[in-house]
PDB file of C-alpha atoms in Angstrom:
ATOM      1  CA  MET A  30       0.328  -0.264  -0.344  1.00  0.00           C
ATOM      2  CA  ALA A  31       1.165   2.983  -0.509  1.00  0.00           C
ATOM      3  CA  ALA A  32       1.643   5.452   0.832  1.00  0.00           C
ATOM      4  CA  VAL A  33      -0.437   9.341   2.222  1.00  0.00           C
ATOM      5  CA  THR A  34       2.170  12.220   1.408  1.00  0.00           C
ATOM      6  CA  GLU A  35      -0.606  14.600   0.473  1.00  0.00           C
ATOM      7  CA  PRO A  36      -0.253  17.568   2.620  1.00  0.00           C
ATOM      8  CA  GLY A  37      -2.521  17.343   5.647  1.00  0.00           C
ATOM      9  CA  TYR A  38      -2.455  13.776   6.211  1.00  0.00           C
ATOM     10  CA  ALA A  39      -0.631  10.531   7.892  1.00  0.00           C
ATOM     11  CA  TYR A  40      -0.554   7.000   8.054  1.00  0.00           C
ATOM     12  CA  PRO A  41      -1.159   5.926  10.430  1.00  0.00           C
ATOM     13  CA  PRO A  42      -3.141   8.387  12.155  1.00  0.00           C
ATOM     14  CA  PRO A  43      -2.576   9.621  15.724  1.00  0.00           C
ATOM     15  CA  ALA A  44      -4.995   8.968  18.837  1.00  0.00           C
ATOM     16  CA  GLY A  45      -6.988  11.702  19.692  1.00  0.00           C
ATOM     17  CA  PRO A  46      -7.375  12.925  22.840  1.00  0.00           C
ATOM     18  CA  LYS A  47     -10.169  10.940  24.264  1.00  0.00           C
ATOM     19  CA  ARG A  48      -8.056   7.990  23.553  1.00  0.00           C
ATOM     20  CA  ARG A  49      -5.456   8.910  25.350  1.00  0.00           C
ATOM     21  CA  TRP A  50      -7.176  10.170  28.147  1.00  0.00           C
ATOM     22  CA  TRP A  51      -9.254   7.275  28.998  1.00  0.00           C
ATOM     23  CA  THR A  52      -5.747   5.291  28.698  1.00  0.00           C
ATOM     24  CA  TRP A  53      -3.953   6.774  31.157  1.00  0.00           C
ATOM     25  CA  ALA A  54      -7.213   6.839  33.412  1.00  0.00           C
ATOM     26  CA  VAL A  55      -6.758   2.416  32.758  1.00  0.00           C
ATOM     27  CA  VAL A  56      -3.126   2.971  34.387  1.00  0.00           C
ATOM     28  CA  ALA A  57      -3.472   5.090  37.389  1.00  0.00           C
ATOM     29  CA  GLY A  58      -6.566   2.554  37.930  1.00  0.00           C
ATOM     30  CA  TRP A  59      -3.966  -0.838  37.136  1.00  0.00           C
ATOM     31  CA  ALA A  60      -1.692   1.242  39.604  1.00  0.00           C
ATOM     32  CA  VAL A  61      -4.081   1.902  42.510  1.00  0.00           C
ATOM     33  CA  VAL A  62      -5.000  -1.664  42.576  1.00  0.00           C
ATOM     34  CA  LEU A  63      -0.986  -2.747  42.826  1.00  0.00           C
ATOM     35  CA  THR A  64      -0.675  -0.815  45.567  1.00  0.00           C
ATOM     36  CA  GLY A  65      -3.626  -1.557  47.567  1.00  0.00           C
ATOM     37  CA  ALA A  66      -3.349  -5.365  46.796  1.00  0.00           C
ATOM     38  CA  VAL A  67       0.517  -5.570  48.229  1.00  0.00           C
ATOM     39  CA  PHE A  68      -0.285  -3.246  51.339  1.00  0.00           C
ATOM     40  CA  TRP A  69      -2.934  -6.098  52.299  1.00  0.00           C
ATOM     41  CA  SER A  70      -0.837  -8.853  51.720  1.00  0.00           C
ATOM     42  CA  VAL A  71       2.178  -7.289  53.804  1.00  0.00           C
ATOM     43  CA  ARG A  72      -0.365  -6.365  56.520  1.00  0.00           C
ATOM     44  CA  ASN A  73      -2.301  -9.348  56.341  1.00  0.00           C
ATOM     45  CA  ASP A  74      -0.570 -12.888  54.704  1.00  0.00           C
ATOM     46  CA  PRO A  75       0.249 -15.432  57.009  1.00  0.00           C
ATOM     47  CA  PRO A  76       4.455 -15.704  56.820  1.00  0.00           C
ATOM     48  CA  THR A  77       5.982 -17.825  53.702  1.00  0.00           C
ATOM     49  CA  VAL A  78       9.608 -17.921  55.767  1.00  0.00           C
ATOM     50  CA  PRO A  79      10.881 -18.271  58.917  1.00  0.00           C
ATOM     51  CA  GLU A  80      12.348 -14.898  59.230  1.00  0.00           C
ATOM     52  CA  GLN A  81       8.316 -13.434  58.490  1.00  0.00           C
ATOM     53  CA  ARG A  82       7.399 -15.257  61.789  1.00  0.00           C
ATOM     54  CA  ASP A  83       6.103 -12.260  64.913  1.00  0.00           C
ATOM     55  CA  ILE A  84       9.020 -11.116  67.325  1.00  0.00           C
ATOM     56  CA  GLY A  85       6.896 -13.122  69.856  1.00  0.00           C
ATOM     57  CA  GLN A  86       7.269 -15.873  67.405  1.00  0.00           C
ATOM     58  CA  ALA A  87      10.778 -16.364  67.118  1.00  0.00           C
ATOM     59  CA  LEU A  88      11.807 -15.197  70.994  1.00  0.00           C
ATOM     60  CA  PRO A  89      11.160 -18.768  72.290  1.00  0.00           C
ATOM     61  CA  ALA A  90      13.957 -19.771  69.660  1.00  0.00           C
ATOM     62  CA  LEU A  91      16.218 -17.714  70.355  1.00  0.00           C
ATOM     63  CA  GLY A  92      15.566 -18.561  74.218  1.00  0.00           C
ATOM     64  CA  ARG A  93      17.011 -22.180  73.527  1.00  0.00           C
ATOM     65  CA  ALA A  94      19.607 -20.598  71.181  1.00  0.00           C
ATOM     66  CA  ALA A  95      20.899 -19.211  74.855  1.00  0.00           C
ATOM     67  CA  GLY A  96      20.630 -21.772  76.118  1.00  0.00           C
ATOM     68  CA  THR A  97      22.698 -23.839  73.913  1.00  0.00           C
ATOM     69  CA  VAL A  98      25.260 -22.082  73.571  1.00  0.00           C
ATOM     70  CA  VAL A  99      25.799 -22.041  77.924  1.00  0.00           C
ATOM     71  CA  GLU A 100      25.055 -25.274  78.243  1.00  0.00           C
ATOM     72  CA  ALA A 101      27.901 -25.232  75.638  1.00  0.00           C
ATOM     73  CA  VAL A 102      29.907 -23.737  77.619  1.00  0.00           C
ATOM     74  CA  GLN A 103      31.149 -27.122  79.366  1.00  0.00           C
ATOM     75  CA  ASP A 104      34.766 -26.342  80.543  1.00  0.00           C
ATOM     76  CA  GLU A 105      34.807 -24.125  84.107  1.00  0.00           C
ATOM     77  CA  ARG A 106      38.536 -22.920  83.312  1.00  0.00           C
ATOM     78  CA  TRP A 107      36.269 -20.475  82.090  1.00  0.00           C
ATOM     79  CA  VAL A 108      33.513 -17.987  83.703  1.00  0.00           C
ATOM     80  CA  LEU A 109      30.168 -16.993  82.013  1.00  0.00           C
ATOM     81  CA  ARG A 110      27.931 -13.907  81.918  1.00  0.00           C
ATOM     82  CA  ILE A 111      24.005 -14.061  80.160  1.00  0.00           C
ATOM     83  CA  GLY A 112      23.490 -10.956  79.125  1.00  0.00           C
ATOM     84  CA  GLU A 113      19.964  -8.917  79.715  1.00  0.00           C
ATOM     85  CA  LEU A 114      17.275  -9.468  76.854  1.00  0.00           C
ATOM     86  CA  GLN A 115      17.050  -6.177  74.407  1.00  0.00           C
ATOM     87  CA  VAL A 116      13.992  -5.776  72.306  1.00  0.00           C
ATOM     88  CA  THR A 117      14.182  -3.022  70.406  1.00  0.00           C
ATOM     89  CA  ASP A 118      12.028  -1.409  67.380  1.00  0.00           C
ATOM     90  CA  CYS A 119      13.148  -1.559  63.573  1.00  0.00           C
ATOM     91  CA  ALA A 120      13.031  -1.217  60.266  1.00  0.00           C
ATOM     92  CA  ILE A 121      11.676  -4.320  58.122  1.00  0.00           C
ATOM     93  CA  THR A 122      11.233  -2.216  55.314  1.00  0.00           C
ATOM     94  CA  PRO A 123      11.027   1.689  54.924  1.00  0.00           C
ATOM     95  CA  VAL A 124       6.992   1.303  55.598  1.00  0.00           C
ATOM     96  CA  ARG A 125       6.631  -1.916  57.877  1.00  0.00           C
ATOM     97  CA  ASP A 126       8.210  -1.280  61.132  1.00  0.00           C
ATOM     98  CA  GLY A 127       9.530  -4.046  63.204  1.00  0.00           C
ATOM     99  CA  ARG A 128      10.957  -5.582  66.569  1.00  0.00           C
ATOM    100  CA  GLU A 129      14.268  -6.806  66.935  1.00  0.00           C
ATOM    101  CA  ALA A 130      15.680  -9.191  70.541  1.00  0.00           C
ATOM    102  CA  VAL A 131      19.607 -10.226  70.793  1.00  0.00           C
ATOM    103  CA  ARG A 132      20.898 -11.719  73.780  1.00  0.00           C
ATOM    104  CA  THR A 133      24.808 -12.058  74.722  1.00  0.00           C
ATOM    105  CA  VAL A 134      26.885 -14.467  76.279  1.00  0.00           C
ATOM    106  CA  THR A 135      30.446 -12.811  77.448  1.00  0.00           C
ATOM    107  CA  LEU A 136      33.274 -15.432  78.235  1.00  0.00           C
ATOM    108  CA  TYR A 137      35.978 -14.150  80.494  1.00  0.00           C
ATOM    109  CA  VAL A 138      39.155 -16.421  79.789  1.00  0.00           C
ATOM    110  CA  ALA A 139      42.480 -17.043  80.535  1.00  0.00           C
ATOM    111  CA  GLU A 140      45.468 -14.891  78.023  1.00  0.00           C
ATOM    112  CA  GLY A 141      45.992 -16.480  75.322  1.00  0.00           C
ATOM    113  CA  GLU A 142      43.278 -19.631  75.271  1.00  0.00           C
ATOM    114  CA  ALA A 143      40.812 -17.470  72.950  1.00  0.00           C
ATOM    115  CA  ARG A 144      40.945 -19.266  69.856  1.00  0.00           C
ATOM    116  CA  GLU A 145      39.990 -22.935  72.540  1.00  0.00           C
ATOM    117  CA  ALA A 146      36.953 -21.121  74.054  1.00  0.00           C
ATOM    118  CA  LEU A 147      35.533 -20.322  71.288  1.00  0.00           C
ATOM    119  CA  ALA A 148      36.414 -23.539  69.627  1.00  0.00           C
ATOM    120  CA  GLY A 149      35.375 -25.395  72.501  1.00  0.00           C
ATOM    121  CA  VAL A 150      31.883 -23.687  72.227  1.00  0.00           C
ATOM    122  CA  ALA A 151      31.440 -24.460  68.467  1.00  0.00           C
ATOM    123  CA  ALA A 152      32.619 -27.994  69.238  1.00  0.00           C
ATOM    124  CA  GLY A 153      29.749 -27.525  72.353  1.00  0.00           C
ATOM    125  CA  LEU A 154      27.027 -27.057  70.148  1.00  0.00           C
ATOM    126  CA  PRO A 155      24.729 -29.036  67.979  1.00  0.00           C
ATOM    127  CA  ALA A 156      26.097 -30.254  64.209  1.00  0.00           C
ATOM    128  CA  SER A 157      22.640 -29.267  63.056  1.00  0.00           C
ATOM    129  CA  TYR A 158      24.296 -25.590  64.207  1.00  0.00           C
ATOM    130  CA  GLN A 159      26.965 -26.085  61.500  1.00  0.00           C
ATOM    131  CA  ALA A 160      29.303 -23.673  64.217  1.00  0.00           C
ATOM    132  CA  GLY A 161      32.872 -22.882  63.269  1.00  0.00           C
ATOM    133  CA  VAL A 162      35.526 -20.500  64.426  1.00  0.00           C
ATOM    134  CA  THR A 163      38.101 -18.846  61.457  1.00  0.00           C
ATOM    135  CA  GLY A 164      41.030 -16.834  61.905  1.00  0.00           C
ATOM    136  CA  ALA A 165      42.378 -13.742  59.693  1.00  0.00           C
ATOM    137  CA  ARG A 166      46.041 -12.143  59.649  1.00  0.00           C
ATOM    138  CA  GLY A 167      47.396 -14.655  60.370  1.00  0.00           C
ATOM    139  CA  GLY A 168      45.441 -16.003  62.997  1.00  0.00           C
ATOM    140  CA  THR A 169      44.975 -12.675  65.066  1.00  0.00           C
ATOM    141  CA  ARG A 170      41.289 -12.260  64.424  1.00  0.00           C
ATOM    142  CA  LEU A 171      38.835 -14.331  65.239  1.00  0.00           C
ATOM    143  CA  SER A 172      35.227 -14.638  63.811  1.00  0.00           C
ATOM    144  CA  PHE A 173      32.546 -17.836  65.607  1.00  0.00           C
ATOM    145  CA  PHE A 174      29.706 -17.888  63.844  1.00  0.00           C
ATOM    146  CA  ALA A 175      26.551 -20.557  64.081  1.00  0.00           C
ATOM    147  CA  ASP A 176      23.048 -21.184  62.516  1.00  0.00           C
ATOM    148  CA  ALA A 177      20.886 -22.024  65.666  1.00  0.00           C
ATOM    149  CA  GLY A 178      18.046 -22.741  62.986  1.00  0.00           C
ATOM    150  CA  ASP A 179      14.155 -20.335  62.323  1.00  0.00           C
ATOM    151  CA  TYR A 180      16.895 -17.796  61.132  1.00  0.00           C
ATOM    152  CA  ILE A 181      19.111 -17.301  64.858  1.00  0.00           C
ATOM    153  CA  ALA A 182      22.289 -16.083  64.209  1.00  0.00           C
ATOM    154  CA  ILE A 183      25.125 -15.997  66.388  1.00  0.00           C
ATOM    155  CA  GLU A 184      28.222 -14.472  66.043  1.00  0.00           C
ATOM    156  CA  GLY A 185      30.713 -13.225  67.450  1.00  0.00           C
ATOM    157  CA  GLU A 186      34.294 -10.812  66.392  1.00  0.00           C
ATOM    158  CA  ALA A 187      37.680 -11.040  69.236  1.00  0.00           C
ATOM    159  CA  HIS A 188      41.609 -10.529  68.643  1.00  0.00           C
ATOM    160  CA  SER A 189      43.073 -14.085  69.685  1.00  0.00           C
ATOM    161  CA  SER A 190      45.120 -11.924  72.217  1.00  0.00           C
ATOM    162  CA  ASP A 191      41.235 -11.091  74.180  1.00  0.00           C
ATOM    163  CA  GLN A 192      40.343 -12.686  77.465  1.00  0.00           C
ATOM    164  CA  VAL A 193      36.454 -10.985  77.391  1.00  0.00           C
ATOM    165  CA  LEU A 194      34.941 -12.794  74.141  1.00  0.00           C
ATOM    166  CA  THR A 195      31.239 -11.727  73.892  1.00  0.00           C
ATOM    167  CA  LEU A 196      28.544 -14.035  71.476  1.00  0.00           C
ATOM    168  CA  THR A 197      25.794 -12.457  70.179  1.00  0.00           C
ATOM    169  CA  LEU A 198      22.687 -13.897  69.381  1.00  0.00           C
ATOM    170  CA  SER A 199      19.420 -12.353  67.522  1.00  0.00           C
ATOM    171  CA  THR A 200      16.494 -12.529  66.092  1.00  0.00           C
ATOM    172  CA  GLY A 201      17.072 -10.161  63.160  1.00  0.00           C
ATOM    173  CA  CYS A 202      14.509  -7.297  61.772  1.00  0.00           C
ATOM    174  CA  ARG A 203      10.783  -9.218  62.905  1.00  0.00           C
ATOM    175  CA  PRO A 204       6.807  -8.043  62.835  1.00  0.00           C
ATOM    176  CA  PRO A 205       6.135  -7.271  66.400  1.00  0.00           C
ATOM    177  CA  ALA A 206       3.809  -9.120  68.933  1.00  0.00           C
ATOM    178  CA  ASP A 207       1.947  -7.532  69.979  1.00  0.00           C
ATOM    179  CA  ASP A 208       0.984  -8.379  73.983  1.00  0.00           C
ATOM    180  CA  ARG A 209       2.445 -11.758  72.961  1.00  0.00           C
ATOM    181  CA  GLU A 210       6.933 -10.661  73.713  1.00  0.00           C
ATOM    182  CA  GLN A 211       7.878 -13.326  76.469  1.00  0.00           C
ATOM    183  CA  ALA A 212       9.593 -12.504  79.300  1.00  0.00           C
ATOM    184  CA  ASP A 213      13.044 -15.084  80.986  1.00  0.00           C
ATOM    185  CA  PRO A 214      12.016 -18.427  82.080  1.00  0.00           C
ATOM    186  CA  PRO A 215      11.671 -18.062  86.475  1.00  0.00           C
ATOM    187  CA  PRO A 216      15.189 -17.914  87.557  1.00  0.00           C
ATOM    188  CA  GLY A 217      15.245 -19.996  91.198  1.00  0.00           C
ATOM    189  CA  ALA A 218      17.290 -18.462  93.929  1.00  0.00           C
ATOM    190  CA  VAL A 219      19.770 -15.612  94.467  1.00  0.00           C
ATOM    191  CA  PRO A 220      23.426 -17.289  95.199  1.00  0.00           C
ATOM    192  CA  GLY A 221      24.437 -16.437  98.623  1.00  0.00           C
ATOM    193  CA  GLN A 222      27.049 -14.150  96.500  1.00  0.00           C
ATOM    194  CA  VAL A 223      24.854 -11.702  95.602  1.00  0.00           C
ATOM    195  CA  ARG A 224      22.029 -12.602  98.211  1.00  0.00           C
ATOM    196  CA  GLU A 225      22.864  -9.421 100.834  1.00  0.00           C
ATOM    197  CA  LEU A 226      24.522  -7.218  97.742  1.00  0.00           C
ATOM    198  CA  GLY A 227      20.493  -6.907  96.663  1.00  0.00           C
ATOM    199  CA  GLY A 228      20.889  -8.947  93.947  1.00  0.00           C
ATOM    200  CA  THR A 229      18.330  -8.482  90.640  1.00  0.00           C
ATOM    201  CA  VAL A 230      17.861 -10.737  87.816  1.00  0.00           C
ATOM    202  CA  ARG A 231      19.961  -9.837  84.857  1.00  0.00           C
ATOM    203  CA  GLY A 232      19.108 -12.546  82.456  1.00  0.00           C
ATOM    204  CA  ALA A 233      18.008 -16.535  82.836  1.00  0.00           C
ATOM    205  CA  VAL A 234      17.356 -18.674  80.012  1.00  0.00           C
ATOM    206  CA  ALA A 235      16.115 -22.459  79.860  1.00  0.00           C
ATOM    207  CA  CYS A 236      18.619 -25.451  79.355  1.00  0.00           C
ATOM    208  CA  PRO A 237      17.443 -28.279  76.892  1.00  0.00           C
ATOM    209  CA  GLY A 238      19.044 -30.666  79.052  1.00  0.00           C
ATOM    210  CA  GLY A 239      17.063 -29.011  81.641  1.00  0.00           C
ATOM    211  CA  GLY A 240      16.937 -26.731  84.690  1.00  0.00           C
ATOM    212  CA  THR A 241      17.539 -22.620  83.696  1.00  0.00           C
ATOM    213  CA  ALA A 242      21.358 -20.861  83.875  1.00  0.00           C
ATOM    214  CA  THR A 243      20.805 -17.476  84.968  1.00  0.00           C
ATOM    215  CA  THR A 244      22.703 -14.335  85.309  1.00  0.00           C
ATOM    216  CA  PHE A 245      22.453 -12.444  88.487  1.00  0.00           C
ATOM    217  CA  GLN A 246      24.185  -8.631  90.447  1.00  0.00           C
ATOM    218  CA  GLY A 247      24.498  -6.639  93.249  1.00  0.00           C
ATOM    219  CA  ASP A 248      25.678  -3.638  93.851  1.00  0.00           C
ATOM    220  CA  GLY A 249      29.509  -4.266  95.337  1.00  0.00           C
ATOM    221  CA  GLY A 250      30.178  -0.724  96.164  1.00  0.00           C
ATOM    222  CA  PRO A 251      32.437   2.027  95.475  1.00  0.00           C
ATOM    223  CA  ALA A 252      34.960   1.319  92.540  1.00  0.00           C
ATOM    224  CA  ASP A 253      38.395   1.673  93.221  1.00  0.00           C
ATOM    225  CA  PRO A 254      39.832   1.994  89.594  1.00  0.00           C
ATOM    226  CA  ASP A 255      43.228   1.139  90.363  1.00  0.00           C
ATOM    227  CA  GLY A 256      41.983  -1.807  93.677  1.00  0.00           C
ATOM    228  CA  GLY A 257      43.025  -5.642  92.453  1.00  0.00           C
ATOM    229  CA  PRO A 258      40.712  -8.267  92.784  1.00  0.00           C
ATOM    230  CA  GLN A 259      39.292  -9.258  96.048  1.00  0.00           C
ATOM    231  CA  GLY A 260      36.215 -11.559  97.774  1.00  0.00           C
ATOM    232  CA  VAL A 261      38.063 -14.180  96.242  1.00  0.00           C
ATOM    233  CA  PRO A 262      38.569 -17.317  97.526  1.00  0.00           C
ATOM    234  CA  ALA A 263      41.807 -18.735  98.667  1.00  0.00           C
ATOM    235  CA  GLY A 264      43.664 -21.029  96.525  1.00  0.00           C
ATOM    236  CA  THR A 265      41.139 -19.540  93.842  1.00  0.00           C
ATOM    237  CA  GLU A 266      42.915 -17.551  90.529  1.00  0.00           C
ATOM    238  CA  PRO A 267      40.807 -15.295  88.298  1.00  0.00           C
ATOM    239  CA  VAL A 268      40.836 -15.898  84.843  1.00  0.00           C
ATOM    240  CA  TRP A 269      41.004 -12.552  84.242  1.00  0.00           C
ATOM    241  CA  SER A 270      41.587  -9.318  86.044  1.00  0.00           C
ATOM    242  CA  GLU A 271      42.304  -5.843  85.117  1.00  0.00           C
ATOM    243  CA  PRO A 272      42.328  -2.528  87.524  1.00  0.00           C
ATOM    244  CA  GLY A 273      38.458  -2.348  88.968  1.00  0.00           C
ATOM    245  CA  GLY A 274      37.133  -6.407  87.767  1.00  0.00           C
ATOM    246  CA  TRP A 275      38.230  -9.623  87.915  1.00  0.00           C
ATOM    247  CA  ALA A 276      36.569 -12.864  86.970  1.00  0.00           C
ATOM    248  CA  TYR A 277      36.575 -16.578  88.037  1.00  0.00           C
ATOM    249  CA  ARG A 278      35.433 -19.734  88.997  1.00  0.00           C
ATOM    250  CA  ALA A 279      34.149 -21.097  92.313  1.00  0.00           C
ATOM    251  CA  GLY A 280      32.039 -24.757  91.522  1.00  0.00           C
ATOM    252  CA  SER A 281      29.800 -24.644  88.768  1.00  0.00           C
ATOM    253  CA  GLU A 282      29.021 -21.044  89.033  1.00  0.00           C
ATOM    254  CA  SER A 283      30.621 -18.045  87.182  1.00  0.00           C
ATOM    255  CA  VAL A 284      31.214 -14.580  89.393  1.00  0.00           C
ATOM    256  CA  VAL A 285      32.572 -11.418  86.766  1.00  0.00           C
ATOM    257  CA  THR A 286      33.140  -8.356  88.886  1.00  0.00           C
ATOM    258  CA  THR A 287      32.891  -4.206  86.471  1.00  0.00           C
ATOM    259  CA  ALA A 288      32.436  -1.014  87.693  1.00  0.00           C
ATOM    260  CA  ASP A 289      29.785   0.938  86.161  1.00  0.00           C
ATOM    261  CA  GLY A 290      29.435   4.491  87.192  1.00  0.00           C
ATOM    262  CA  GLY A 291      31.756   4.499  89.619  1.00  0.00           C
ATOM    263  CA  ARG A 292      29.997   1.420  91.083  1.00  0.00           C
ATOM    264  CA  LEU A 293      31.003  -2.347  91.415  1.00  0.00           C
ATOM    265  CA  ARG A 294      28.628  -4.747  90.045  1.00  0.00           C
ATOM    266  CA  ILE A 295      28.912  -7.990  91.111  1.00  0.00           C
ATOM    267  CA  SER A 296      27.135 -11.060  89.034  1.00  0.00           C
ATOM    268  CA  VAL A 297      27.110 -14.299  89.992  1.00  0.00           C
ATOM    269  CA  THR A 298      26.308 -16.863  87.236  1.00  0.00           C
ATOM    270  CA  THR A 299      24.276 -20.222  87.574  1.00  0.00           C
ATOM    271  CA  GLY A 300      24.896 -23.318  85.952  1.00  0.00           C
ATOM    272  CA  CYS A 301      21.417 -25.658  84.692  1.00  0.00           C
ATOM    273  CA  ARG A 302      20.233 -26.165  87.224  1.00  0.00           C
ATOM    274  CA  ALA A 303      16.641 -26.893  88.912  1.00  0.00           C
ATOM    275  CA  VAL A 304      14.340 -24.342  89.859  1.00  0.00           C
TER     276      VAL A 304
END
């Protein structure tokens, strides 16, 4: 077919104004429908993978993982302390708020035993955790990682010369759970070392093999910045000591003293025991 080339003609003919208006109206309407469907799905659809489970559903898994880590610290040369459960606000997406739960387990070890201690914890965890310790910079930089399942990560970073090693357990950012967030398990009786110091519970976790491990903390009075270890049983050598802080084992209990705000904070952590 020959093209129309006479003045005033073109092929194909341009769409009229009415057709263009309806095209844009359809596109805009479809965009509104899709946007509404996305927001409804985000707010109402059930989770499809574990990381979408809300924080209330994730906390039991975090508690089990923390108890498993505590139970994995089997060597009585090392002192441990359980941190408080921290639940904070976070952002799942730019338009959706969430909550993240974190708990720490801190190890105090003798000088030069950082790698051995982290490797010992890794070996004591279930095989499903796939826990391990890697070294970098000639083995002077240590990284600990374990996957506790349900998207609970356990991580730690340390130098080989460090004596204070912190393992952090995290749920990642999850949808909020309103009033279904859980508290720690019952802690049991306060140990004698901190009972007279107004001991309060700082962290408690249930052990997979039974019983509960708990960290209690009391006020030990004014701190002396240059002071050495005090109250250590005769014949007991602290595994960690520096001005204003020390840690030692008293049988199955771990005792840690640190300076905070000019005061001594004495923490006693029990082993896994029946409540």
